mmCIF file with all atom_site columns, C-alpha atoms in Angstrom:
data_model
loop_
_atom_site.group_PDB
_atom_site.id
_atom_site.type_symbol
_atom_site.label_atom_id
_atom_site.label_alt_id
_atom_site.label_comp_id
_atom_site.label_asym_id
_atom_site.label_entity_id
_atom_site.label_seq_id
_atom_site.pdbx_PDB_ins_code
_atom_site.Cartn_x
_atom_site.Cartn_y
_atom_site.Cartn_z
_atom_site.occupancy
_atom_site.B_iso_or_equiv
_atom_site.pdbx_formal_charge
_atom_site.auth_seq_id
_atom_site.auth_comp_id
_atom_site.auth_asym_id
_atom_site.auth_atom_id
_atom_site.pdbx_PDB_model_num
ATOM 1   C CA . MET A 1 1   ? -0.384  -2.452 24.474 1.00 46.00 ? 23  MET A CA 1
ATOM 2   C CA . SER A 1 2   ? -1.933  -5.301 22.497 1.00 50.00 ? 24  SER A CA 1
ATOM 3   C CA . THR A 1 3   ? -4.602  -4.641 19.909 1.00 50.00 ? 25  THR A CA 1
ATOM 4   C CA . SER A 1 4   ? -7.321  -6.066 22.136 1.00 58.00 ? 26  SER A CA 1
ATOM 5   C CA . GLU A 1 5   ? -6.461  -3.456 24.768 1.00 75.00 ? 27  GLU A CA 1
ATOM 6   C CA . ARG A 1 6   ? -6.855  -0.438 22.502 1.00 86.00 ? 28  ARG A CA 1
ATOM 7   C CA . PRO A 1 7   ? -9.625  1.926  23.576 1.00 89.00 ? 29  PRO A CA 1
ATOM 8   C CA . ILE A 1 8   ? -11.124 1.856  20.071 1.00 91.00 ? 30  ILE A CA 1
ATOM 9   C CA . ASP A 1 9   ? -11.527 -1.930 20.292 1.00 92.00 ? 31  ASP A CA 1
ATOM 10  C CA . ARG A 1 10  ? -13.335 -1.576 23.625 1.00 91.00 ? 32  ARG A CA 1
ATOM 11  C CA . TRP A 1 11  ? -15.614 1.069  22.094 1.00 92.00 ? 33  TRP A CA 1
ATOM 12  C CA . PHE A 1 12  ? -16.336 -1.208 19.121 1.00 94.00 ? 34  PHE A CA 1
ATOM 13  C CA . ALA A 1 13  ? -16.998 -4.218 21.373 1.00 93.00 ? 35  ALA A CA 1
ATOM 14  C CA . ARG A 1 14  ? -19.548 -2.273 23.423 1.00 92.00 ? 36  ARG A CA 1
ATOM 15  C CA . TYR A 1 15  ? -21.101 -0.747 20.304 1.00 93.00 ? 37  TYR A CA 1
ATOM 16  C CA . SER A 1 16  ? -21.306 -4.156 18.629 1.00 93.00 ? 38  SER A CA 1
ATOM 17  C CA . GLY A 1 17  ? -23.055 -5.499 21.716 1.00 91.00 ? 39  GLY A CA 1
ATOM 18  C CA . ASP A 1 18  ? -25.930 -3.115 21.000 1.00 90.00 ? 40  ASP A CA 1
ATOM 19  C CA . HIS A 1 19  ? -25.960 -4.031 17.305 1.00 94.00 ? 41  HIS A CA 1
ATOM 20  C CA . ARG A 1 20  ? -26.131 -7.829 17.041 1.00 94.00 ? 42  ARG A CA 1
ATOM 21  C CA . ASN A 1 21  ? -29.193 -8.163 14.856 1.00 95.00 ? 43  ASN A CA 1
ATOM 22  C CA . PRO A 1 22  ? -28.192 -8.444 11.164 1.00 95.00 ? 44  PRO A CA 1
ATOM 23  C CA . THR A 1 23  ? -31.079 -6.214 10.037 1.00 96.00 ? 45  THR A CA 1
ATOM 24  C CA . ASN A 1 24  ? -30.122 -3.532 12.545 1.00 95.00 ? 46  ASN A CA 1
ATOM 25  C CA . GLN A 1 25  ? -26.517 -3.748 11.358 1.00 95.00 ? 47  GLN A CA 1
ATOM 26  C CA . VAL A 1 26  ? -27.558 -3.206 7.733  1.00 96.00 ? 48  VAL A CA 1
ATOM 27  C CA . ILE A 1 27  ? -29.737 -0.273 8.776  1.00 97.00 ? 49  ILE A CA 1
ATOM 28  C CA . HIS A 1 28  ? -26.774 1.227  10.619 1.00 96.00 ? 50  HIS A CA 1
ATOM 29  C CA . VAL A 1 29  ? -24.402 0.717  7.695  1.00 97.00 ? 51  VAL A CA 1
ATOM 30  C CA . VAL A 1 30  ? -26.791 2.823  5.607  1.00 98.00 ? 52  VAL A CA 1
ATOM 31  C CA . CYS A 1 31  ? -28.091 5.314  8.163  1.00 98.00 ? 53  CYS A CA 1
ATOM 32  C CA . VAL A 1 32  ? -24.915 6.172  10.088 1.00 97.00 ? 54  VAL A CA 1
ATOM 33  C CA . PRO A 1 33  ? -23.101 7.539  7.001  1.00 98.00 ? 55  PRO A CA 1
ATOM 34  C CA . ALA A 1 34  ? -26.317 9.319  5.972  1.00 98.00 ? 56  ALA A CA 1
ATOM 35  C CA . ILE A 1 35  ? -26.512 11.021 9.361  1.00 98.00 ? 57  ILE A CA 1
ATOM 36  C CA . LEU A 1 36  ? -22.822 11.888 9.195  1.00 98.00 ? 58  LEU A CA 1
ATOM 37  C CA . TRP A 1 37  ? -23.291 13.479 5.769  1.00 98.00 ? 59  TRP A CA 1
ATOM 38  C CA . SER A 1 38  ? -26.394 15.372 6.892  1.00 98.00 ? 60  SER A CA 1
ATOM 39  C CA . VAL A 1 39  ? -24.536 16.877 9.855  1.00 98.00 ? 61  VAL A CA 1
ATOM 40  C CA . ILE A 1 40  ? -21.690 17.934 7.548  1.00 98.00 ? 62  ILE A CA 1
ATOM 41  C CA . ALA A 1 41  ? -24.215 19.457 5.137  1.00 98.00 ? 63  ALA A CA 1
ATOM 42  C CA . LEU A 1 42  ? -26.052 21.301 7.915  1.00 98.00 ? 64  LEU A CA 1
ATOM 43  C CA . LEU A 1 43  ? -22.774 22.703 9.207  1.00 98.00 ? 65  LEU A CA 1
ATOM 44  C CA . TRP A 1 44  ? -21.953 23.706 5.620  1.00 97.00 ? 66  TRP A CA 1
ATOM 45  C CA . CYS A 1 45  ? -25.091 25.851 5.597  1.00 97.00 ? 67  CYS A CA 1
ATOM 46  C CA . ILE A 1 46  ? -23.960 27.982 8.552  1.00 96.00 ? 68  ILE A CA 1
ATOM 47  C CA . PRO A 1 47  ? -22.584 31.257 7.176  1.00 93.00 ? 69  PRO A CA 1
ATOM 48  C CA . ALA A 1 48  ? -18.808 31.558 7.371  1.00 90.00 ? 70  ALA A CA 1
ATOM 49  C CA . PRO A 1 49  ? -17.426 34.310 9.588  1.00 84.00 ? 71  PRO A CA 1
ATOM 50  C CA . GLY A 1 50  ? -15.964 37.404 7.976  1.00 81.00 ? 72  GLY A CA 1
ATOM 51  C CA . THR A 1 51  ? -14.776 37.581 4.407  1.00 76.00 ? 73  THR A CA 1
ATOM 52  C CA . TRP A 1 52  ? -11.725 35.326 4.651  1.00 82.00 ? 74  TRP A CA 1
ATOM 53  C CA . PHE A 1 53  ? -13.683 32.098 4.956  1.00 89.00 ? 75  PHE A CA 1
ATOM 54  C CA . LYS A 1 54  ? -15.822 30.313 2.392  1.00 91.00 ? 76  LYS A CA 1
ATOM 55  C CA . PRO A 1 55  ? -19.039 28.328 2.773  1.00 92.00 ? 77  PRO A CA 1
ATOM 56  C CA . GLY A 1 56  ? -18.273 25.043 4.466  1.00 95.00 ? 78  GLY A CA 1
ATOM 57  C CA . PHE A 1 57  ? -15.920 26.598 7.008  1.00 96.00 ? 79  PHE A CA 1
ATOM 58  C CA . TRP A 1 58  ? -17.804 25.194 10.022 1.00 97.00 ? 80  TRP A CA 1
ATOM 59  C CA . ALA A 1 59  ? -18.131 21.784 8.394  1.00 97.00 ? 81  ALA A CA 1
ATOM 60  C CA . GLY A 1 60  ? -14.385 21.822 7.723  1.00 97.00 ? 82  GLY A CA 1
ATOM 61  C CA . VAL A 1 61  ? -13.591 22.683 11.332 1.00 97.00 ? 83  VAL A CA 1
ATOM 62  C CA . ALA A 1 62  ? -15.848 19.877 12.577 1.00 97.00 ? 84  ALA A CA 1
ATOM 63  C CA . MET A 1 63  ? -14.345 17.369 10.137 1.00 98.00 ? 85  MET A CA 1
ATOM 64  C CA . VAL A 1 64  ? -10.764 18.233 11.164 1.00 97.00 ? 86  VAL A CA 1
ATOM 65  C CA . VAL A 1 65  ? -11.527 17.990 14.894 1.00 97.00 ? 87  VAL A CA 1
ATOM 66  C CA . THR A 1 66  ? -13.408 14.723 14.416 1.00 97.00 ? 88  THR A CA 1
ATOM 67  C CA . ALA A 1 67  ? -10.682 13.255 12.188 1.00 97.00 ? 89  ALA A CA 1
ATOM 68  C CA . LEU A 1 68  ? -8.164  14.033 14.930 1.00 97.00 ? 90  LEU A CA 1
ATOM 69  C CA . PHE A 1 69  ? -10.343 12.135 17.415 1.00 96.00 ? 91  PHE A CA 1
ATOM 70  C CA . TYR A 1 70  ? -10.329 9.075  15.134 1.00 96.00 ? 92  TYR A CA 1
ATOM 71  C CA . TYR A 1 71  ? -6.631  9.394  14.268 1.00 96.00 ? 93  TYR A CA 1
ATOM 72  C CA . ARG A 1 72  ? -5.746  9.506  17.950 1.00 95.00 ? 94  ARG A CA 1
ATOM 73  C CA . HIS A 1 73  ? -7.436  6.142  18.462 1.00 93.00 ? 95  HIS A CA 1
ATOM 74  C CA . THR A 1 74  ? -6.187  4.421  15.306 1.00 93.00 ? 96  THR A CA 1
ATOM 75  C CA . ARG A 1 75  ? -4.178  5.969  12.500 1.00 95.00 ? 97  ARG A CA 1
ATOM 76  C CA . LYS A 1 76  ? -5.577  3.722  9.774  1.00 95.00 ? 98  LYS A CA 1
ATOM 77  C CA . LEU A 1 77  ? -9.205  4.407  10.665 1.00 95.00 ? 99  LEU A CA 1
ATOM 78  C CA . GLY A 1 78  ? -8.363  8.071  11.189 1.00 96.00 ? 100 GLY A CA 1
ATOM 79  C CA . LEU A 1 79  ? -6.955  8.320  7.671  1.00 97.00 ? 101 LEU A CA 1
ATOM 80  C CA . GLY A 1 80  ? -9.944  6.375  6.350  1.00 97.00 ? 102 GLY A CA 1
ATOM 81  C CA . MET A 1 81  ? -12.282 8.843  8.021  1.00 98.00 ? 103 MET A CA 1
ATOM 82  C CA . VAL A 1 82  ? -10.326 11.700 6.433  1.00 98.00 ? 104 VAL A CA 1
ATOM 83  C CA . ALA A 1 83  ? -11.042 10.093 3.045  1.00 98.00 ? 105 ALA A CA 1
ATOM 84  C CA . VAL A 1 84  ? -14.723 9.763  3.978  1.00 98.00 ? 106 VAL A CA 1
ATOM 85  C CA . PHE A 1 85  ? -14.802 13.422 5.041  1.00 98.00 ? 107 PHE A CA 1
ATOM 86  C CA . VAL A 1 86  ? -13.130 14.542 1.816  1.00 98.00 ? 108 VAL A CA 1
ATOM 87  C CA . LEU A 1 87  ? -15.684 12.623 -0.281 1.00 98.00 ? 109 LEU A CA 1
ATOM 88  C CA . MET A 1 88  ? -18.606 13.911 1.786  1.00 98.00 ? 110 MET A CA 1
ATOM 89  C CA . GLY A 1 89  ? -17.179 17.430 1.654  1.00 98.00 ? 111 GLY A CA 1
ATOM 90  C CA . LEU A 1 90  ? -16.837 17.278 -2.133 1.00 98.00 ? 112 LEU A CA 1
ATOM 91  C CA . LEU A 1 91  ? -20.406 15.996 -2.491 1.00 98.00 ? 113 LEU A CA 1
ATOM 92  C CA . THR A 1 92  ? -21.685 18.706 -0.161 1.00 98.00 ? 114 THR A CA 1
ATOM 93  C CA . ARG A 1 93  ? -19.799 21.440 -1.971 1.00 97.00 ? 115 ARG A CA 1
ATOM 94  C CA . TRP A 1 94  ? -21.183 20.237 -5.313 1.00 98.00 ? 116 TRP A CA 1
ATOM 95  C CA . LEU A 1 95  ? -24.729 20.215 -3.919 1.00 98.00 ? 117 LEU A CA 1
ATOM 96  C CA . TYR A 1 96  ? -24.212 23.675 -2.397 1.00 98.00 ? 118 TYR A CA 1
ATOM 97  C CA . ASP A 1 97  ? -22.770 25.119 -5.618 1.00 97.00 ? 119 ASP A CA 1
ATOM 98  C CA . THR A 1 98  ? -25.401 23.458 -7.810 1.00 98.00 ? 120 THR A CA 1
ATOM 99  C CA . PHE A 1 99  ? -28.587 23.920 -5.781 1.00 98.00 ? 121 PHE A CA 1
ATOM 100 C CA . GLY A 1 100 ? -27.781 26.568 -3.172 1.00 97.00 ? 122 GLY A CA 1
ATOM 101 C CA . VAL A 1 101 ? -27.934 26.756 0.584  1.00 97.00 ? 123 VAL A CA 1
ATOM 102 C CA . HIS A 1 102 ? -31.718 26.535 0.836  1.00 98.00 ? 124 HIS A CA 1
ATOM 103 C CA . THR A 1 103 ? -32.006 23.244 -1.050 1.00 98.00 ? 125 THR A CA 1
ATOM 104 C CA . LEU A 1 104 ? -28.931 21.805 0.665  1.00 98.00 ? 126 LEU A CA 1
ATOM 105 C CA . SER A 1 105 ? -30.325 22.613 4.095  1.00 98.00 ? 127 SER A CA 1
ATOM 106 C CA . TRP A 1 106 ? -33.705 21.021 3.353  1.00 98.00 ? 128 TRP A CA 1
ATOM 107 C CA . LEU A 1 107 ? -32.053 17.966 1.833  1.00 98.00 ? 129 LEU A CA 1
ATOM 108 C CA . ALA A 1 108 ? -29.783 17.616 4.860  1.00 98.00 ? 130 ALA A CA 1
ATOM 109 C CA . ILE A 1 109 ? -32.691 17.975 7.297  1.00 98.00 ? 131 ILE A CA 1
ATOM 110 C CA . SER A 1 110 ? -34.712 15.397 5.355  1.00 98.00 ? 132 SER A CA 1
ATOM 111 C CA . VAL A 1 111 ? -31.849 12.892 5.265  1.00 98.00 ? 133 VAL A CA 1
ATOM 112 C CA . PHE A 1 112 ? -31.151 13.495 8.962  1.00 98.00 ? 134 PHE A CA 1
ATOM 113 C CA . VAL A 1 113 ? -34.764 12.822 9.985  1.00 98.00 ? 135 VAL A CA 1
ATOM 114 C CA . VAL A 1 114 ? -35.246 9.781  7.746  1.00 98.00 ? 136 VAL A CA 1
ATOM 115 C CA . ALA A 1 115 ? -31.919 8.252  8.797  1.00 98.00 ? 137 ALA A CA 1
ATOM 116 C CA . TRP A 1 116 ? -32.666 8.719  12.505 1.00 97.00 ? 138 TRP A CA 1
ATOM 117 C CA . ILE A 1 117 ? -36.072 7.124  12.024 1.00 97.00 ? 139 ILE A CA 1
ATOM 118 C CA . GLY A 1 118 ? -34.239 4.215  10.390 1.00 97.00 ? 140 GLY A CA 1
ATOM 119 C CA . GLN A 1 119 ? -31.859 4.005  13.349 1.00 95.00 ? 141 GLN A CA 1
ATOM 120 C CA . PHE A 1 120 ? -34.705 3.851  15.857 1.00 95.00 ? 142 PHE A CA 1
ATOM 121 C CA . VAL A 1 121 ? -36.540 1.244  13.758 1.00 97.00 ? 143 VAL A CA 1
ATOM 122 C CA . GLY A 1 122 ? -33.335 -0.809 13.771 1.00 96.00 ? 144 GLY A CA 1
ATOM 123 C CA . HIS A 1 123 ? -33.079 -0.545 17.545 1.00 94.00 ? 145 HIS A CA 1
ATOM 124 C CA . LYS A 1 124 ? -36.744 -1.516 17.894 1.00 95.00 ? 146 LYS A CA 1
ATOM 125 C CA . ILE A 1 125 ? -35.952 -4.649 15.853 1.00 95.00 ? 147 ILE A CA 1
ATOM 126 C CA . GLU A 1 126 ? -32.824 -5.185 17.956 1.00 93.00 ? 148 GLU A CA 1
ATOM 127 C CA . GLY A 1 127 ? -34.686 -4.723 21.220 1.00 92.00 ? 149 GLY A CA 1
ATOM 128 C CA . ARG A 1 128 ? -31.879 -2.571 22.625 1.00 91.00 ? 150 ARG A CA 1
ATOM 129 C CA . LYS A 1 129 ? -31.598 1.152  23.157 1.00 89.00 ? 151 LYS A CA 1
ATOM 130 C CA . PRO A 1 130 ? -29.140 3.139  21.029 1.00 89.00 ? 152 PRO A CA 1
ATOM 131 C CA . SER A 1 131 ? -25.599 3.215  22.431 1.00 89.00 ? 153 SER A CA 1
ATOM 132 C CA . PHE A 1 132 ? -25.417 7.003  22.507 1.00 90.00 ? 154 PHE A CA 1
ATOM 133 C CA . LEU A 1 133 ? -28.129 7.065  25.178 1.00 88.00 ? 155 LEU A CA 1
ATOM 134 C CA . THR A 1 134 ? -25.548 5.639  27.587 1.00 86.00 ? 156 THR A CA 1
ATOM 135 C CA . ASP A 1 135 ? -22.609 7.730  26.337 1.00 87.00 ? 157 ASP A CA 1
ATOM 136 C CA . VAL A 1 136 ? -22.733 10.456 23.668 1.00 91.00 ? 158 VAL A CA 1
ATOM 137 C CA . THR A 1 137 ? -19.240 9.457  22.494 1.00 91.00 ? 159 THR A CA 1
ATOM 138 C CA . TYR A 1 138 ? -20.975 6.642  20.614 1.00 93.00 ? 160 TYR A CA 1
ATOM 139 C CA . LEU A 1 139 ? -22.214 9.270  18.169 1.00 94.00 ? 161 LEU A CA 1
ATOM 140 C CA . LEU A 1 140 ? -18.557 9.464  17.064 1.00 95.00 ? 162 LEU A CA 1
ATOM 141 C CA . ILE A 1 141 ? -17.955 5.720  17.357 1.00 96.00 ? 163 ILE A CA 1
ATOM 142 C CA . GLY A 1 142 ? -20.766 4.786  14.945 1.00 96.00 ? 164 GLY A CA 1
ATOM 143 C CA . PRO A 1 143 ? -19.108 6.094  11.762 1.00 97.00 ? 165 PRO A CA 1
ATOM 144 C CA . ALA A 1 144 ? -15.764 4.496  12.684 1.00 96.00 ? 166 ALA A CA 1
ATOM 145 C CA . TRP A 1 145 ? -17.563 1.210  13.480 1.00 96.00 ? 167 TRP A CA 1
ATOM 146 C CA . VAL A 1 146 ? -19.116 1.238  9.988  1.00 97.00 ? 168 VAL A CA 1
ATOM 147 C CA . LEU A 1 147 ? -15.719 1.987  8.418  1.00 97.00 ? 169 LEU A CA 1
ATOM 148 C CA . ALA A 1 148 ? -14.093 -0.761 10.508 1.00 96.00 ? 170 ALA A CA 1
ATOM 149 C CA . LYS A 1 149 ? -16.693 -3.215 9.140  1.00 95.00 ? 171 LYS A CA 1
ATOM 150 C CA . LEU A 1 150 ? -15.621 -2.203 5.619  1.00 96.00 ? 172 LEU A CA 1
ATOM 151 C CA . TYR A 1 151 ? -11.945 -2.600 6.544  1.00 96.00 ? 173 TYR A CA 1
ATOM 152 C CA . ARG A 1 152 ? -12.593 -6.103 7.884  1.00 94.00 ? 174 ARG A CA 1
ATOM 153 C CA . ARG A 1 153 ? -14.522 -7.040 4.749  1.00 95.00 ? 175 ARG A CA 1
ATOM 154 C CA . LEU A 1 154 ? -11.551 -5.870 2.648  1.00 95.00 ? 176 LEU A CA 1
ATOM 155 C CA . GLY A 1 155 ? -9.106  -7.726 4.895  1.00 95.00 ? 177 GLY A CA 1
ATOM 156 C CA . TRP A 1 156 ? -7.484  -4.512 6.130  1.00 94.00 ? 178 TRP A CA 1
ATOM 157 C CA . ALA A 1 157 ? -6.211  -4.094 9.653  1.00 91.00 ? 179 ALA A CA 1
ATOM 158 C CA . TYR A 1 158 ? -7.031  -0.984 11.584 1.00 89.00 ? 180 TYR A CA 1
#
């Protein structure tokens, strides 16, 4: 299978088609990681089951499952997303330990709302509806698309 035939490349091509405007792309490069972090932080706030698990259990489960999704499509982006998840997990744990669950949850909700407003403003500028309205899988493609943009800027293949 050639690189142009990989499913991830087809996902990126379709996603890119809905994100051609340079302003919308910049908004997405900022807002997509912010939304990703806010979801991780909100999951972190869900109490862990039993006494064997620590805070962040549900976020950890979600990050592992999602990393496997990315890794299945491209190892290099999958490993990159693992690094992103580790950094976001460390930030979230620090915020949780420093400020507590209440502050973390309100911060995560605030970031989530503001970032989604940014996304919809970007799509208003673009004149196209968000990709996830046609297929919810694009909610997973967005973060990998942003990371792929970084890889290309660094000259890395994925």
